[in-house]
CSV table of C-alpha atoms in Angstrom, one decimal:
chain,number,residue,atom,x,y,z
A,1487,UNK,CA,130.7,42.2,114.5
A,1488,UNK,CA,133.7,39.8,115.4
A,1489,UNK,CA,133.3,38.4,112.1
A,1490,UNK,CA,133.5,41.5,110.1
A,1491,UNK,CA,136.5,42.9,112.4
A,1492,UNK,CA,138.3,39.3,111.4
A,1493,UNK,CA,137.6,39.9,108.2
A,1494,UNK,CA,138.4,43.1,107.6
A,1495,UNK,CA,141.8,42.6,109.4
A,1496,UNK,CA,142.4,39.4,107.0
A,1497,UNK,CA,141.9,41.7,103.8
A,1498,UNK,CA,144.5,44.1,105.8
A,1499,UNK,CA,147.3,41.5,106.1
A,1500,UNK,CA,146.9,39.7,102.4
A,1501,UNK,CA,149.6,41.1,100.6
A,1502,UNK,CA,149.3,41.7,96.7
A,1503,UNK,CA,149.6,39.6,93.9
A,1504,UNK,CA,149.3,35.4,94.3
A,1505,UNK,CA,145.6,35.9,92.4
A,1506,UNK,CA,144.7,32.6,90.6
A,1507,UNK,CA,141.8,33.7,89.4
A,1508,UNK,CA,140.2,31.0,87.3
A,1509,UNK,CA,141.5,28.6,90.1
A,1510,UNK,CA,139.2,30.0,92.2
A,1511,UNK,CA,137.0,30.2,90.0
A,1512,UNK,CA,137.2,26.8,88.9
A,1513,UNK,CA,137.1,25.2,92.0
A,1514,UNK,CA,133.9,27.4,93.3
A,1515,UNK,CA,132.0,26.0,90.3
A,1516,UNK,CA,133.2,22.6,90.8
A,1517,UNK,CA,131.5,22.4,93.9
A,1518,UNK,CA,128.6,24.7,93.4
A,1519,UNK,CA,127.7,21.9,90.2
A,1520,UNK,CA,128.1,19.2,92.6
A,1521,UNK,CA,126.1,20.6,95.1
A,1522,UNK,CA,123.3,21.6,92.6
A,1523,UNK,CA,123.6,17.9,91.2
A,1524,UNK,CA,122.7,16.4,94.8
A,1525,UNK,CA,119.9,18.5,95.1
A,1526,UNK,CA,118.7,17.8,91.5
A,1527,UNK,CA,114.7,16.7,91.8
A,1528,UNK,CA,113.9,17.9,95.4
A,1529,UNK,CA,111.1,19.7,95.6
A,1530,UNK,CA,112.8,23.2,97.3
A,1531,UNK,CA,116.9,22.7,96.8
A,1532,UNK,CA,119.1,25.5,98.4
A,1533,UNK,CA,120.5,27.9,94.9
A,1534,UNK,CA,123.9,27.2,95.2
A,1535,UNK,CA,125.6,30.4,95.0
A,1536,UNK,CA,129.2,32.0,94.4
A,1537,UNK,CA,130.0,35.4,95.6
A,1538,UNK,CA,133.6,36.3,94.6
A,1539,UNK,CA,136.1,38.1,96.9
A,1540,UNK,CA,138.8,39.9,94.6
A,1541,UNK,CA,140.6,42.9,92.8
A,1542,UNK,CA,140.2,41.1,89.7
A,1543,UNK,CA,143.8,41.0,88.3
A,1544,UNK,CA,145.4,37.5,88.2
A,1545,UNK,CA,148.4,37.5,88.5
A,1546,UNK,CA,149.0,33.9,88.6
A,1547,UNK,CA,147.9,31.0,86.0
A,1548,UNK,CA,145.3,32.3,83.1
A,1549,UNK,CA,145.4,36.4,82.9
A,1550,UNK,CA,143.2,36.6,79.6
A,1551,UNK,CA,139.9,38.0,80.9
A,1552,UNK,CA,138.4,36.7,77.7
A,1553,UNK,CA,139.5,33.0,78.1
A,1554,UNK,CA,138.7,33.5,82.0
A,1555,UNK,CA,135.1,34.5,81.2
A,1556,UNK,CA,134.1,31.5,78.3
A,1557,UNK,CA,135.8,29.2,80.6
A,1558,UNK,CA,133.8,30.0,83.7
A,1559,UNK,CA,130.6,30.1,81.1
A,1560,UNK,CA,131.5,26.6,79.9
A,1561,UNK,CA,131.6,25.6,83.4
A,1562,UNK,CA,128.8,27.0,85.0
A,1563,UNK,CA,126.6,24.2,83.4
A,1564,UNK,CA,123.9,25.0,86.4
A,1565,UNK,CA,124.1,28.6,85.8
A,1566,UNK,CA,125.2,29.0,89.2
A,1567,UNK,CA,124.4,32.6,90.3
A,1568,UNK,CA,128.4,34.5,90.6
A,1569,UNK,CA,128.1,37.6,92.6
A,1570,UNK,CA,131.5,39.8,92.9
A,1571,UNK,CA,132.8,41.9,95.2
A,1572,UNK,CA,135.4,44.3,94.6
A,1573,UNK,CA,138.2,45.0,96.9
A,1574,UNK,CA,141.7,47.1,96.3
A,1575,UNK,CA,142.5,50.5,95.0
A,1576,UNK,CA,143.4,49.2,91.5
A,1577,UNK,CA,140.1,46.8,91.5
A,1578,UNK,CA,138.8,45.9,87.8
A,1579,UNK,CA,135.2,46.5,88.4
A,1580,UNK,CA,134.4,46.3,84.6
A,1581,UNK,CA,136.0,42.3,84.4
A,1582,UNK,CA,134.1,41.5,87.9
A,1583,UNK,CA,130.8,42.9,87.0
A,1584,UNK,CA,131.6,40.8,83.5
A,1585,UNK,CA,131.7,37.8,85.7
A,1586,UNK,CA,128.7,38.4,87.4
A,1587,UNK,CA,126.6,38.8,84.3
């Protein structure tokens, strides 16, 4: 419940704008390939897994949702699973579920 409260109160305080989208993005699959590398030929390796906190608008860096979504395909070379949540009044559901396909 303290985690959540924290959480929540983080979301809060983050002002708007700042979003570097494929950044984060980038970086998440980065590691997530890496970590899916290490594990490569165990017999029961943890899924590496992305779940994606944002409105969905960058506002910093790339903004074509097009070039945003091949890139993060050409990344995800482990076919890492991206699960997004949504967050903000102005939230672009229809790019994030895009990325979660």
């Amino acid at each position: 419940a303290d985690n959540i409260e924290l959480a929540s109160k983080y979301l809060q305080d983050t002002e708007l704008g700042g979003s570097f989208l494929i950044g984060g993005l980038k970086a998440g699959l980065v590691l997530a390939n890496v970590g899916a590398d290490q594990w490569e030929g165990e017999s029961n390796p943890p899924v590496p897994t992305i779940v994606f906190l944002s409105a969905g608008i960058s506002t910093t860096g790339e903004f074509n949702e097009t070039v945003i979504l091949d890139q993060v395909k050409s990344l995800n070379s482990n076919q890492v699973p991206i699960y997004s949540l949504a967050y903000g009044y102005y939230a672009d559901y229809e790019f994030l579920h895009k990325l979660s396909l």
